[in-house]
Every structure is written in C-alpha cells, then in structure tokens.
mmCIF file with all atom_site columns, C-alpha atoms in Angstrom:
data_model
loop_
_atom_site.group_PDB
_atom_site.id
_atom_site.type_symbol
_atom_site.label_atom_id
_atom_site.label_alt_id
_atom_site.label_comp_id
_atom_site.label_asym_id
_atom_site.label_entity_id
_atom_site.label_seq_id
_atom_site.pdbx_PDB_ins_code
_atom_site.Cartn_x
_atom_site.Cartn_y
_atom_site.Cartn_z
_atom_site.occupancy
_atom_site.B_iso_or_equiv
_atom_site.pdbx_formal_charge
_atom_site.auth_seq_id
_atom_site.auth_comp_id
_atom_site.auth_asym_id
_atom_site.auth_atom_id
_atom_site.pdbx_PDB_model_num
ATOM 1   C CA . ASN E 1 1   ? -3.953  17.921  7.236   1.00 0.00 ? 1   ASN E CA 1
ATOM 2   C CA . ALA E 1 2   ? -2.541  17.232  3.790   1.00 0.00 ? 2   ALA E CA 1
ATOM 3   C CA . GLY E 1 3   ? -1.404  13.714  4.712   1.00 0.00 ? 3   GLY E CA 1
ATOM 4   C CA . VAL E 1 4   ? 1.244   12.433  2.299   1.00 0.00 ? 4   VAL E CA 1
ATOM 5   C CA . THR E 1 5   ? 2.144   14.702  -0.597  1.00 0.00 ? 5   THR E CA 1
ATOM 6   C CA . GLN E 1 6   ? 4.268   13.641  -3.545  1.00 0.00 ? 6   GLN E CA 1
ATOM 7   C CA . THR E 1 7   ? 5.912   15.935  -6.068  1.00 0.00 ? 7   THR E CA 1
ATOM 8   C CA . PRO E 1 8   ? 5.999   15.982  -9.006  1.00 0.00 ? 8   PRO E CA 1
ATOM 9   C CA . LYS E 1 9   ? 2.843   14.178  -10.129 1.00 0.00 ? 9   LYS E CA 1
ATOM 10  C CA . PHE E 1 10  ? 4.184   13.420  -13.612 1.00 0.00 ? 10  PHE E CA 1
ATOM 11  C CA . ARG E 1 11  ? 7.628   13.426  -15.175 1.00 0.00 ? 11  ARG E CA 1
ATOM 12  C CA . VAL E 1 12  ? 9.205   12.327  -18.426 1.00 0.00 ? 12  VAL E CA 1
ATOM 13  C CA . LEU E 1 13  ? 12.944  11.672  -18.443 1.00 0.00 ? 13  LEU E CA 1
ATOM 14  C CA . LYS E 1 14  ? 15.400  10.638  -21.075 1.00 0.00 ? 14  LYS E CA 1
ATOM 15  C CA . THR E 1 15  ? 17.674  7.691   -20.444 1.00 0.00 ? 15  THR E CA 1
ATOM 16  C CA . GLY E 1 16  ? 20.641  8.758   -18.344 1.00 0.00 ? 16  GLY E CA 1
ATOM 17  C CA . GLN E 1 17  ? 19.002  11.811  -16.816 1.00 0.00 ? 17  GLN E CA 1
ATOM 18  C CA . SER E 1 18  ? 18.643  12.186  -13.080 1.00 0.00 ? 18  SER E CA 1
ATOM 19  C CA . MET E 1 19  ? 15.812  13.363  -10.887 1.00 0.00 ? 19  MET E CA 1
ATOM 20  C CA . THR E 1 20  ? 14.575  13.437  -7.312  1.00 0.00 ? 20  THR E CA 1
ATOM 21  C CA . LEU E 1 21  ? 11.083  12.570  -6.152  1.00 0.00 ? 21  LEU E CA 1
ATOM 22  C CA . LEU E 1 22  ? 9.930   14.303  -2.995  1.00 0.00 ? 22  LEU E CA 1
ATOM 23  C CA . CYS E 1 23  ? 7.599   12.868  -0.379  1.00 0.00 ? 23  CYS E CA 1
ATOM 24  C CA . ALA E 1 24  ? 6.350   15.024  2.469   1.00 0.00 ? 24  ALA E CA 1
ATOM 25  C CA . GLN E 1 25  ? 4.098   13.996  5.369   1.00 0.00 ? 25  GLN E CA 1
ATOM 26  C CA . ASP E 1 26  ? 2.553   16.167  8.060   1.00 0.00 ? 26  ASP E CA 1
ATOM 27  C CA . MET E 1 27  ? 1.466   13.415  10.471  1.00 0.00 ? 27  MET E CA 1
ATOM 28  C CA . ASN E 1 28  ? 4.727   13.231  12.453  1.00 0.00 ? 28  ASN E CA 1
ATOM 29  C CA . HIS E 1 29  ? 5.249   9.636   11.328  1.00 0.00 ? 29  HIS E CA 1
ATOM 30  C CA . GLU E 1 30  ? 8.582   7.967   11.996  1.00 0.00 ? 30  GLU E CA 1
ATOM 31  C CA . TYR E 1 31  ? 8.398   5.323   9.284   1.00 0.00 ? 31  TYR E CA 1
ATOM 32  C CA . MET E 1 32  ? 8.385   6.190   5.593   1.00 0.00 ? 32  MET E CA 1
ATOM 33  C CA . TYR E 1 33  ? 8.505   4.045   2.465   1.00 0.00 ? 33  TYR E CA 1
ATOM 34  C CA . TRP E 1 34  ? 8.981   4.242   -1.286  1.00 0.00 ? 34  TRP E CA 1
ATOM 35  C CA . TYR E 1 35  ? 7.165   1.717   -3.475  1.00 0.00 ? 35  TYR E CA 1
ATOM 36  C CA . ARG E 1 36  ? 6.938   1.285   -7.219  1.00 0.00 ? 36  ARG E CA 1
ATOM 37  C CA . GLN E 1 37  ? 4.024   -0.176  -9.145  1.00 0.00 ? 37  GLN E CA 1
ATOM 38  C CA . ASP E 1 38  ? 4.268   -1.558  -12.646 1.00 0.00 ? 38  ASP E CA 1
ATOM 39  C CA . PRO E 1 39  ? 1.186   -2.163  -14.819 1.00 0.00 ? 39  PRO E CA 1
ATOM 40  C CA . GLY E 1 40  ? -1.047  -4.952  -13.544 1.00 0.00 ? 40  GLY E CA 1
ATOM 41  C CA . MET E 1 41  ? 1.131   -5.618  -10.527 1.00 0.00 ? 41  MET E CA 1
ATOM 42  C CA . GLY E 1 42  ? 1.091   -4.966  -6.839  1.00 0.00 ? 42  GLY E CA 1
ATOM 43  C CA . LEU E 1 43  ? 3.407   -2.490  -5.166  1.00 0.00 ? 43  LEU E CA 1
ATOM 44  C CA . ARG E 1 44  ? 7.053   -3.406  -4.528  1.00 0.00 ? 44  ARG E CA 1
ATOM 45  C CA . LEU E 1 45  ? 9.160   -1.809  -1.799  1.00 0.00 ? 45  LEU E CA 1
ATOM 46  C CA . ILE E 1 46  ? 12.224  0.125   -2.995  1.00 0.00 ? 46  ILE E CA 1
ATOM 47  C CA . HIS E 1 47  ? 13.638  1.693   0.183   1.00 0.00 ? 47  HIS E CA 1
ATOM 48  C CA . TYR E 1 48  ? 12.325  2.633   3.573   1.00 0.00 ? 48  TYR E CA 1
ATOM 49  C CA . SER E 1 49  ? 13.291  4.708   6.596   1.00 0.00 ? 49  SER E CA 1
ATOM 50  C CA . VAL E 1 50  ? 12.555  4.146   10.274  1.00 0.00 ? 50  VAL E CA 1
ATOM 51  C CA . GLY E 1 51  ? 13.577  7.617   11.362  1.00 0.00 ? 51  GLY E CA 1
ATOM 52  C CA . GLU E 1 52  ? 15.393  10.806  10.504  1.00 0.00 ? 52  GLU E CA 1
ATOM 53  C CA . GLY E 1 53  ? 18.857  10.061  9.167   1.00 0.00 ? 53  GLY E CA 1
ATOM 54  C CA . THR E 1 54  ? 18.194  6.335   8.606   1.00 0.00 ? 54  THR E CA 1
ATOM 55  C CA . THR E 1 55  ? 17.447  4.415   5.413   1.00 0.00 ? 55  THR E CA 1
ATOM 56  C CA . ALA E 1 56  ? 17.318  0.761   4.432   1.00 0.00 ? 56  ALA E CA 1
ATOM 57  C CA . LYS E 1 57  ? 16.919  -1.302  1.273   1.00 0.00 ? 57  LYS E CA 1
ATOM 58  C CA . GLY E 1 58  ? 13.668  -2.919  0.315   1.00 0.00 ? 58  GLY E CA 1
ATOM 59  C CA . GLU E 1 59  ? 12.855  -5.543  -2.273  1.00 0.00 ? 59  GLU E CA 1
ATOM 60  C CA . VAL E 1 60  ? 13.966  -3.664  -5.428  1.00 0.00 ? 60  VAL E CA 1
ATOM 61  C CA . PRO E 1 61  ? 16.571  -1.014  -4.415  1.00 0.00 ? 61  PRO E CA 1
ATOM 62  C CA . ASP E 1 62  ? 18.945  -1.142  -7.406  1.00 0.00 ? 62  ASP E CA 1
ATOM 63  C CA . GLY E 1 63  ? 19.207  2.091   -9.360  1.00 0.00 ? 63  GLY E CA 1
ATOM 64  C CA . TYR E 1 64  ? 17.719  4.217   -6.578  1.00 0.00 ? 64  TYR E CA 1
ATOM 65  C CA . ASN E 1 65  ? 19.055  6.206   -3.654  1.00 0.00 ? 65  ASN E CA 1
ATOM 66  C CA . VAL E 1 66  ? 17.172  7.795   -0.788  1.00 0.00 ? 66  VAL E CA 1
ATOM 67  C CA . SER E 1 67  ? 17.693  10.344  1.941   1.00 0.00 ? 67  SER E CA 1
ATOM 68  C CA . ARG E 1 68  ? 15.788  11.291  5.100   1.00 0.00 ? 68  ARG E CA 1
ATOM 69  C CA . LEU E 1 69  ? 17.389  14.505  6.318   1.00 0.00 ? 69  LEU E CA 1
ATOM 70  C CA . LYS E 1 70  ? 14.186  15.729  7.931   1.00 0.00 ? 70  LYS E CA 1
ATOM 71  C CA . LYS E 1 71  ? 11.559  13.611  9.663   1.00 0.00 ? 71  LYS E CA 1
ATOM 72  C CA . GLN E 1 72  ? 8.776   14.857  7.434   1.00 0.00 ? 72  GLN E CA 1
ATOM 73  C CA . ASN E 1 73  ? 10.546  14.364  4.100   1.00 0.00 ? 73  ASN E CA 1
ATOM 74  C CA . PHE E 1 74  ? 11.750  11.281  2.268   1.00 0.00 ? 74  PHE E CA 1
ATOM 75  C CA . LEU E 1 75  ? 13.535  11.755  -1.055  1.00 0.00 ? 75  LEU E CA 1
ATOM 76  C CA . LEU E 1 76  ? 13.949  9.158   -3.797  1.00 0.00 ? 76  LEU E CA 1
ATOM 77  C CA . GLY E 1 77  ? 16.708  9.754   -6.330  1.00 0.00 ? 77  GLY E CA 1
ATOM 78  C CA . LEU E 1 78  ? 17.401  8.271   -9.716  1.00 0.00 ? 78  LEU E CA 1
ATOM 79  C CA . GLU E 1 79  ? 21.005  9.062   -10.668 1.00 0.00 ? 79  GLU E CA 1
ATOM 80  C CA . SER E 1 80  ? 20.881  7.672   -14.209 1.00 0.00 ? 80  SER E CA 1
ATOM 81  C CA . ALA E 1 81  ? 17.357  6.829   -15.310 1.00 0.00 ? 81  ALA E CA 1
ATOM 82  C CA . ALA E 1 82  ? 16.678  3.702   -17.357 1.00 0.00 ? 82  ALA E CA 1
ATOM 83  C CA . PRO E 1 83  ? 13.541  2.678   -19.288 1.00 0.00 ? 83  PRO E CA 1
ATOM 84  C CA . SER E 1 84  ? 13.062  -0.148  -16.754 1.00 0.00 ? 84  SER E CA 1
ATOM 85  C CA . GLN E 1 85  ? 12.384  2.535   -14.148 1.00 0.00 ? 85  GLN E CA 1
ATOM 86  C CA . THR E 1 86  ? 9.248   3.648   -15.964 1.00 0.00 ? 86  THR E CA 1
ATOM 87  C CA . SER E 1 87  ? 6.654   3.122   -13.275 1.00 0.00 ? 87  SER E CA 1
ATOM 88  C CA . VAL E 1 88  ? 4.322   4.765   -10.796 1.00 0.00 ? 88  VAL E CA 1
ATOM 89  C CA . TYR E 1 89  ? 6.052   5.604   -7.529  1.00 0.00 ? 89  TYR E CA 1
ATOM 90  C CA . PHE E 1 90  ? 4.174   5.750   -4.232  1.00 0.00 ? 90  PHE E CA 1
ATOM 91  C CA . CYS E 1 91  ? 5.335   7.081   -0.916  1.00 0.00 ? 91  CYS E CA 1
ATOM 92  C CA . ALA E 1 92  ? 3.795   6.015   2.390   1.00 0.00 ? 92  ALA E CA 1
ATOM 93  C CA . SER E 1 93  ? 4.213   6.676   6.083   1.00 0.00 ? 93  SER E CA 1
ATOM 94  C CA . THR E 1 94  ? 3.095   5.209   9.388   1.00 0.00 ? 94  THR E CA 1
ATOM 95  C CA . LEU E 1 95  ? 3.688   5.179   13.125  1.00 0.00 ? 95  LEU E CA 1
ATOM 96  C CA . PRO E 1 96  ? 6.445   2.917   14.457  1.00 0.00 ? 96  PRO E CA 1
ATOM 97  C CA . GLY E 1 97  ? 6.105   -0.337  16.306  1.00 0.00 ? 97  GLY E CA 1
ATOM 98  C CA . ARG E 1 98  ? 2.361   -0.823  15.842  1.00 0.00 ? 98  ARG E CA 1
ATOM 99  C CA . ALA E 1 99  ? 1.069   -3.393  13.375  1.00 0.00 ? 99  ALA E CA 1
ATOM 100 C CA . ASP E 1 100 ? -2.426  -1.940  13.747  1.00 0.00 ? 100 ASP E CA 1
ATOM 101 C CA . SER E 1 101 ? -1.330  1.475   12.520  1.00 0.00 ? 101 SER E CA 1
ATOM 102 C CA . PRO E 1 102 ? -2.259  1.840   8.850   1.00 0.00 ? 102 PRO E CA 1
ATOM 103 C CA . LEU E 1 103 ? 0.053   3.118   6.159   1.00 0.00 ? 103 LEU E CA 1
ATOM 104 C CA . HIS E 1 104 ? -0.936  6.412   4.559   1.00 0.00 ? 104 HIS E CA 1
ATOM 105 C CA . PHE E 1 105 ? -0.094  6.658   0.872   1.00 0.00 ? 105 PHE E CA 1
ATOM 106 C CA . GLY E 1 106 ? 0.386   9.568   -1.473  1.00 0.00 ? 106 GLY E CA 1
ATOM 107 C CA . ASN E 1 107 ? -1.258  9.663   -4.888  1.00 0.00 ? 107 ASN E CA 1
ATOM 108 C CA . GLY E 1 108 ? 1.856   8.736   -6.781  1.00 0.00 ? 108 GLY E CA 1
ATOM 109 C CA . THR E 1 109 ? 4.383   10.090  -9.250  1.00 0.00 ? 109 THR E CA 1
ATOM 110 C CA . ARG E 1 110 ? 4.039   8.773   -12.779 1.00 0.00 ? 110 ARG E CA 1
ATOM 111 C CA . LEU E 1 111 ? 7.500   8.535   -14.325 1.00 0.00 ? 111 LEU E CA 1
ATOM 112 C CA . THR E 1 112 ? 8.247   7.691   -17.939 1.00 0.00 ? 112 THR E CA 1
ATOM 113 C CA . VAL E 1 113 ? 11.832  7.109   -19.071 1.00 0.00 ? 113 VAL E CA 1
ATOM 114 C CA . THR E 1 114 ? 12.331  7.188   -22.828 1.00 0.00 ? 114 THR E CA 1
ATOM 115 C CA . ASP P 2 1   ? 6.212   -12.903 5.435   1.00 0.00 ? 1   ASP P CA 1
ATOM 116 C CA . ALA P 2 2   ? 3.182   -15.202 5.373   1.00 0.00 ? 2   ALA P CA 1
ATOM 117 C CA . LYS P 2 3   ? 1.467   -15.230 1.997   1.00 0.00 ? 3   LYS P CA 1
ATOM 118 C CA . THR P 2 4   ? -2.133  -14.466 1.087   1.00 0.00 ? 4   THR P CA 1
ATOM 119 C CA . THR P 2 5   ? -4.170  -15.791 -1.840  1.00 0.00 ? 5   THR P CA 1
ATOM 120 C CA . GLN P 2 6   ? -6.993  -13.821 -3.429  1.00 0.00 ? 6   GLN P CA 1
ATOM 121 C CA . PRO P 2 7   ? -9.098  -14.304 -6.560  1.00 0.00 ? 7   PRO P CA 1
ATOM 122 C CA . ASN P 2 8   ? -7.829  -12.248 -9.481  1.00 0.00 ? 8   ASN P CA 1
ATOM 123 C CA . SER P 2 9   ? -11.177 -10.586 -10.100 1.00 0.00 ? 9   SER P CA 1
ATOM 124 C CA . MET P 2 10  ? -14.777 -10.381 -8.907  1.00 0.00 ? 10  MET P CA 1
ATOM 125 C CA . GLU P 2 11  ? -17.889 -8.649  -10.148 1.00 0.00 ? 11  GLU P CA 1
ATOM 126 C CA . SER P 2 12  ? -20.857 -7.189  -8.367  1.00 0.00 ? 12  SER P CA 1
ATOM 127 C CA . ASN P 2 13  ? -23.940 -5.131  -9.045  1.00 0.00 ? 13  ASN P CA 1
ATOM 128 C CA . GLU P 2 14  ? -24.479 -1.764  -7.482  1.00 0.00 ? 14  GLU P CA 1
ATOM 129 C CA . GLU P 2 15  ? -26.380 -1.783  -4.181  1.00 0.00 ? 15  GLU P CA 1
ATOM 130 C CA . GLU P 2 16  ? -25.619 -5.484  -3.595  1.00 0.00 ? 16  GLU P CA 1
ATOM 131 C CA . PRO P 2 17  ? -23.278 -6.913  -0.933  1.00 0.00 ? 17  PRO P CA 1
ATOM 132 C CA . VAL P 2 18  ? -19.811 -8.053  -1.955  1.00 0.00 ? 18  VAL P CA 1
ATOM 133 C CA . HIS P 2 19  ? -17.753 -10.717 -0.207  1.00 0.00 ? 19  HIS P CA 1
ATOM 134 C CA . LEU P 2 20  ? -14.058 -10.632 -1.056  1.00 0.00 ? 20  LEU P CA 1
ATOM 135 C CA . PRO P 2 21  ? -12.214 -13.746 0.155   1.00 0.00 ? 21  PRO P CA 1
ATOM 136 C CA . CYS P 2 22  ? -8.618  -14.119 1.253   1.00 0.00 ? 22  CYS P CA 1
ATOM 137 C CA . ASN P 2 23  ? -6.748  -17.277 2.193   1.00 0.00 ? 23  ASN P CA 1
ATOM 138 C CA . HIS P 2 24  ? -3.763  -17.101 4.531   1.00 0.00 ? 24  HIS P CA 1
ATOM 139 C CA . SER P 2 25  ? -3.153  -20.676 5.653   1.00 0.00 ? 25  SER P CA 1
ATOM 140 C CA . THR P 2 26  ? 0.366   -19.955 6.966   1.00 0.00 ? 26  THR P CA 1
ATOM 141 C CA . ILE P 2 27  ? -0.687  -17.037 9.167   1.00 0.00 ? 27  ILE P CA 1
ATOM 142 C CA . SER P 2 28  ? 1.154   -16.823 12.456  1.00 0.00 ? 28  SER P CA 1
ATOM 143 C CA . GLY P 2 29  ? -0.353  -15.972 15.802  1.00 0.00 ? 29  GLY P CA 1
ATOM 144 C CA . THR P 2 30  ? 1.192   -12.514 15.701  1.00 0.00 ? 30  THR P CA 1
ATOM 145 C CA . ASP P 2 31  ? -0.103  -11.472 12.271  1.00 0.00 ? 31  ASP P CA 1
ATOM 146 C CA . TYR P 2 32  ? -2.784  -8.847  11.847  1.00 0.00 ? 32  TYR P CA 1
ATOM 147 C CA . ILE P 2 33  ? -4.961  -9.109  8.731   1.00 0.00 ? 33  ILE P CA 1
ATOM 148 C CA . HIS P 2 34  ? -5.041  -5.794  6.867   1.00 0.00 ? 34  HIS P CA 1
ATOM 149 C CA . TRP P 2 35  ? -7.103  -4.787  3.842   1.00 0.00 ? 35  TRP P CA 1
ATOM 150 C CA . TYR P 2 36  ? -6.258  -1.928  1.538   1.00 0.00 ? 36  TYR P CA 1
ATOM 151 C CA . ARG P 2 37  ? -7.861  -0.831  -1.678  1.00 0.00 ? 37  ARG P CA 1
ATOM 152 C CA . GLN P 2 38  ? -6.546  1.122   -4.620  1.00 0.00 ? 38  GLN P CA 1
ATOM 153 C CA . LEU P 2 39  ? -8.909  3.216   -6.679  1.00 0.00 ? 39  LEU P CA 1
ATOM 154 C CA . PRO P 2 40  ? -7.921  3.979   -10.291 1.00 0.00 ? 40  PRO P CA 1
ATOM 155 C CA . SER P 2 41  ? -4.994  6.408   -10.524 1.00 0.00 ? 41  SER P CA 1
ATOM 156 C CA . GLN P 2 42  ? -4.681  6.718   -6.749  1.00 0.00 ? 42  GLN P CA 1
ATOM 157 C CA . GLY P 2 43  ? -2.476  5.366   -4.009  1.00 0.00 ? 43  GLY P CA 1
ATOM 158 C CA . PRO P 2 44  ? -3.680  2.496   -1.818  1.00 0.00 ? 44  PRO P CA 1
ATOM 159 C CA . GLU P 2 45  ? -5.952  3.432   1.051   1.00 0.00 ? 45  GLU P CA 1
ATOM 160 C CA . TYR P 2 46  ? -6.518  1.588   4.296   1.00 0.00 ? 46  TYR P CA 1
ATOM 161 C CA . VAL P 2 47  ? -9.864  -0.184  4.630   1.00 0.00 ? 47  VAL P CA 1
ATOM 162 C CA . ILE P 2 48  ? -9.867  -2.296  7.778   1.00 0.00 ? 48  ILE P CA 1
ATOM 163 C CA . HIS P 2 49  ? -7.797  -4.637  9.895   1.00 0.00 ? 49  HIS P CA 1
ATOM 164 C CA . GLY P 2 50  ? -8.327  -7.357  12.480  1.00 0.00 ? 50  GLY P CA 1
ATOM 165 C CA . LEU P 2 51  ? -6.519  -9.936  14.560  1.00 0.00 ? 51  LEU P CA 1
ATOM 166 C CA . THR P 2 52  ? -9.003  -12.559 15.738  1.00 0.00 ? 52  THR P CA 1
ATOM 167 C CA . SER P 2 53  ? -12.480 -11.060 16.080  1.00 0.00 ? 53  SER P CA 1
ATOM 168 C CA . ASN P 2 54  ? -14.749 -9.753  13.358  1.00 0.00 ? 54  ASN P CA 1
ATOM 169 C CA . VAL P 2 55  ? -14.479 -6.013  12.842  1.00 0.00 ? 55  VAL P CA 1
ATOM 170 C CA . ASN P 2 56  ? -16.772 -3.314  11.483  1.00 0.00 ? 56  ASN P CA 1
ATOM 171 C CA . ASN P 2 57  ? -16.085 0.245   10.437  1.00 0.00 ? 57  ASN P CA 1
ATOM 172 C CA . ARG P 2 58  ? -17.765 2.818   8.253   1.00 0.00 ? 58  ARG P CA 1
ATOM 173 C CA . MET P 2 59  ? -16.218 1.389   5.091   1.00 0.00 ? 59  MET P CA 1
ATOM 174 C CA . ALA P 2 60  ? -16.587 -2.358  5.490   1.00 0.00 ? 60  ALA P CA 1
ATOM 175 C CA . SER P 2 61  ? -16.698 -5.426  7.724   1.00 0.00 ? 61  SER P CA 1
ATOM 176 C CA . LEU P 2 62  ? -14.018 -8.033  8.193   1.00 0.00 ? 62  LEU P CA 1
ATOM 177 C CA . ALA P 2 63  ? -14.992 -11.600 8.996   1.00 0.00 ? 63  ALA P CA 1
ATOM 178 C CA . ILE P 2 64  ? -12.145 -13.784 10.262  1.00 0.00 ? 64  ILE P CA 1
ATOM 179 C CA . ALA P 2 65  ? -12.396 -17.568 10.334  1.00 0.00 ? 65  ALA P CA 1
ATOM 180 C CA . GLU P 2 66  ? -12.064 -19.206 13.704  1.00 0.00 ? 66  GLU P CA 1
ATOM 181 C CA . ASP P 2 67  ? -8.757  -20.853 12.723  1.00 0.00 ? 67  ASP P CA 1
ATOM 182 C CA . ARG P 2 68  ? -7.609  -17.527 11.147  1.00 0.00 ? 68  ARG P CA 1
ATOM 183 C CA . LYS P 2 69  ? -6.582  -19.290 7.953   1.00 0.00 ? 69  LYS P CA 1
ATOM 184 C CA . SER P 2 70  ? -8.992  -17.212 5.899   1.00 0.00 ? 70  SER P CA 1
ATOM 185 C CA . SER P 2 71  ? -10.899 -13.953 6.045   1.00 0.00 ? 71  SER P CA 1
ATOM 186 C CA . THR P 2 72  ? -13.564 -12.115 4.077   1.00 0.00 ? 72  THR P CA 1
ATOM 187 C CA . LEU P 2 73  ? -13.922 -8.415  3.426   1.00 0.00 ? 73  LEU P CA 1
ATOM 188 C CA . ILE P 2 74  ? -17.582 -7.473  3.217   1.00 0.00 ? 74  ILE P CA 1
ATOM 189 C CA . LEU P 2 75  ? -18.875 -4.389  1.454   1.00 0.00 ? 75  LEU P CA 1
ATOM 190 C CA . HIS P 2 76  ? -22.488 -4.227  2.521   1.00 0.00 ? 76  HIS P CA 1
ATOM 191 C CA . ARG P 2 77  ? -23.848 -2.215  -0.410  1.00 0.00 ? 77  ARG P CA 1
ATOM 192 C CA . ALA P 2 78  ? -21.451 -1.826  -3.305  1.00 0.00 ? 78  ALA P CA 1
ATOM 193 C CA . THR P 2 79  ? -21.338 1.492   -5.102  1.00 0.00 ? 79  THR P CA 1
ATOM 194 C CA . LEU P 2 80  ? -19.605 2.413   -8.330  1.00 0.00 ? 80  LEU P CA 1
ATOM 195 C CA . ARG P 2 81  ? -16.995 4.173   -6.208  1.00 0.00 ? 81  ARG P CA 1
ATOM 196 C CA . ASP P 2 82  ? -16.047 0.817   -4.660  1.00 0.00 ? 82  ASP P CA 1
ATOM 197 C CA . ALA P 2 83  ? -14.599 -0.408  -7.968  1.00 0.00 ? 83  ALA P CA 1
ATOM 198 C CA . ALA P 2 84  ? -10.934 -0.877  -7.101  1.00 0.00 ? 84  ALA P CA 1
ATOM 199 C CA . VAL P 2 85  ? -8.175  -3.396  -6.489  1.00 0.00 ? 85  VAL P CA 1
ATOM 200 C CA . TYR P 2 86  ? -8.473  -4.876  -3.001  1.00 0.00 ? 86  TYR P CA 1
ATOM 201 C CA . TYR P 2 87  ? -5.362  -6.150  -1.236  1.00 0.00 ? 87  TYR P CA 1
ATOM 202 C CA . CYS P 2 88  ? -5.327  -8.557  1.708   1.00 0.00 ? 88  CYS P CA 1
ATOM 203 C CA . ILE P 2 89  ? -2.029  -8.254  3.610   1.00 0.00 ? 89  ILE P CA 1
ATOM 204 C CA . LEU P 2 90  ? -0.632  -9.841  6.758   1.00 0.00 ? 90  LEU P CA 1
ATOM 205 C CA . ARG P 2 91  ? 1.302   -7.660  9.169   1.00 0.00 ? 91  ARG P CA 1
ATOM 206 C CA . ASP P 2 92  ? 3.236   -8.767  12.242  1.00 0.00 ? 92  ASP P CA 1
ATOM 207 C CA . VAL P 2 93  ? 1.825   -7.515  15.542  1.00 0.00 ? 93  VAL P CA 1
ATOM 208 C CA . ALA P 2 94  ? 5.168   -6.841  17.129  1.00 0.00 ? 94  ALA P CA 1
ATOM 209 C CA . GLY P 2 95  ? 6.548   -4.958  14.164  1.00 0.00 ? 95  GLY P CA 1
ATOM 210 C CA . GLY P 2 96  ? 9.999   -6.310  14.872  1.00 0.00 ? 96  GLY P CA 1
ATOM 211 C CA . THR P 2 97  ? 12.316  -6.261  11.909  1.00 0.00 ? 97  THR P CA 1
ATOM 212 C CA . SER P 2 98  ? 9.441   -5.867  9.494   1.00 0.00 ? 98  SER P CA 1
ATOM 213 C CA . TYR P 2 99  ? 9.335   -2.141  10.430  1.00 0.00 ? 99  TYR P CA 1
ATOM 214 C CA . GLY P 2 100 ? 5.749   -1.815  9.332   1.00 0.00 ? 100 GLY P CA 1
ATOM 215 C CA . LYS P 2 101 ? 6.469   -2.817  5.753   1.00 0.00 ? 101 LYS P CA 1
ATOM 216 C CA . LEU P 2 102 ? 3.578   -4.143  3.696   1.00 0.00 ? 102 LEU P CA 1
ATOM 217 C CA . THR P 2 103 ? 4.072   -6.850  1.086   1.00 0.00 ? 103 THR P CA 1
ATOM 218 C CA . PHE P 2 104 ? 1.498   -6.473  -1.674  1.00 0.00 ? 104 PHE P CA 1
ATOM 219 C CA . GLY P 2 105 ? 0.239   -9.307  -3.843  1.00 0.00 ? 105 GLY P CA 1
ATOM 220 C CA . GLN P 2 106 ? -1.749  -8.689  -7.002  1.00 0.00 ? 106 GLN P CA 1
ATOM 221 C CA . GLY P 2 107 ? -5.034  -8.266  -5.167  1.00 0.00 ? 107 GLY P CA 1
ATOM 222 C CA . THR P 2 108 ? -8.606  -8.714  -6.397  1.00 0.00 ? 108 THR P CA 1
ATOM 223 C CA . ILE P 2 109 ? -9.956  -6.422  -9.079  1.00 0.00 ? 109 ILE P CA 1
ATOM 224 C CA . LEU P 2 110 ? -13.539 -5.582  -8.135  1.00 0.00 ? 110 LEU P CA 1
ATOM 225 C CA . THR P 2 111 ? -15.854 -4.467  -10.923 1.00 0.00 ? 111 THR P CA 1
ATOM 226 C CA . VAL P 2 112 ? -19.183 -2.927  -9.918  1.00 0.00 ? 112 VAL P CA 1
ATOM 227 C CA . HIS P 2 113 ? -21.960 -2.843  -12.519 1.00 0.00 ? 113 HIS P CA 1
ATOM 228 C CA . PRO P 2 114 ? -24.631 -0.144  -12.442 1.00 0.00 ? 114 PRO P CA 1
#
C-alpha cells in the first residue's frame, strides 16, 4: 500500500497563478483533510471532506477551494496564489466515526509563491 | 476542542529514556489522548493513543494520570531517529461534528544527542 500520496512535492508559483494539489489514498478512507504548516507552527486545517462529493471549511479556508469527486482523491485548488499561501501543505485521511482511528498523512507539498 | 499544553522543547541523550509531558486539564470524558510526531521534512505520523489506561506499542508507551488531566509519552530508549516534533492532541470518542479533525498545537521539539 502506498498510503497517502501527494503531488507535486515542490512547486513555485508567481502571484496570481493558479494550481491544483492532488492527494490520493488507497486505504478506502471516507474522511480526508487538507492542512497547511507555516514555519515553526503546528498544522492548521484548511478544508476537509467526510465522503465523496462532500466538502467543508476548516480553520483557514480563504483563498482555497477543494473537490472530492472520487473517494480516493481530494484536490486542493489555489485560484489566484498569494505570497501568504507560501507554506507546506499536508493531506491526511482516516476512517469515519472512530476517534481511535489514526490519521494517515502524506509527506507534503512545498509551495512557494513569489 | 479541549486544549493541551506541552513544553516547547526537550533534550535527551541517545539510548536514554525520554518522558514527554502533556497537560490537558479541560479534557472531557469522551476525549481520547493521541500522540503524533513529525520528523524533519515529513508529514506527521501516528505514535499512540489512549483513553484511560496506560498503553504500550512498538514505538512508545503512554502513561495517563488517574484524573486524566495529564499524560506522558515515554520513549524507552531514544535514538537519533526519534528527533522530531511531538504533538499531544485530544480527540472526541464519538467523533460527532468533529469528523475526526485534529487540532495541532506547536508541540514539543525533541533533540536527541549522540
């Protein structure tokens, strides 16, 4: 099993450009999440999904959109990138309804917006 | 979400035990205590979790105070590979409207000296 795979691993954007980050999981998990991590800080939740076709806002959703067209994929979009969106983005997934089920994280996408 | 408090940093020597404390005085009866760690340039990884009783697994042990207001993650013999940021996180048993989301603090930076 690959677990949670994020693509791309690195990306540099110019202000105003758009891009999509892809997260794929092969564990048949219902719940998926996008977090961002800024230097020296813990992770903050951007958006999450509790099943195919559903999405919801997290703690810091502004400037991002998401889609969950297939159960195994969760896409994070930046329509018009800003320098404040320079960060490391992590995707995670887990089983629903069980607080003892751990989250599985990908290894991150490092995004720089100039 | 109930909040946790951890020291900003701790140091250890290789091959010695490490005790990482976490205070969670406002923990509710339905909160699991989860620990994750984040190695440099990687996503967080699950370490251990518990509800009321002490827990052991191949990575670590979790000691939970009788009143559940604090807990300690124990690494029995620290290795250089254990140098990471360790996060103590509370997670509701029932899931409910939290939908499995984790709220990360800043964690404890563990430095292991050879």
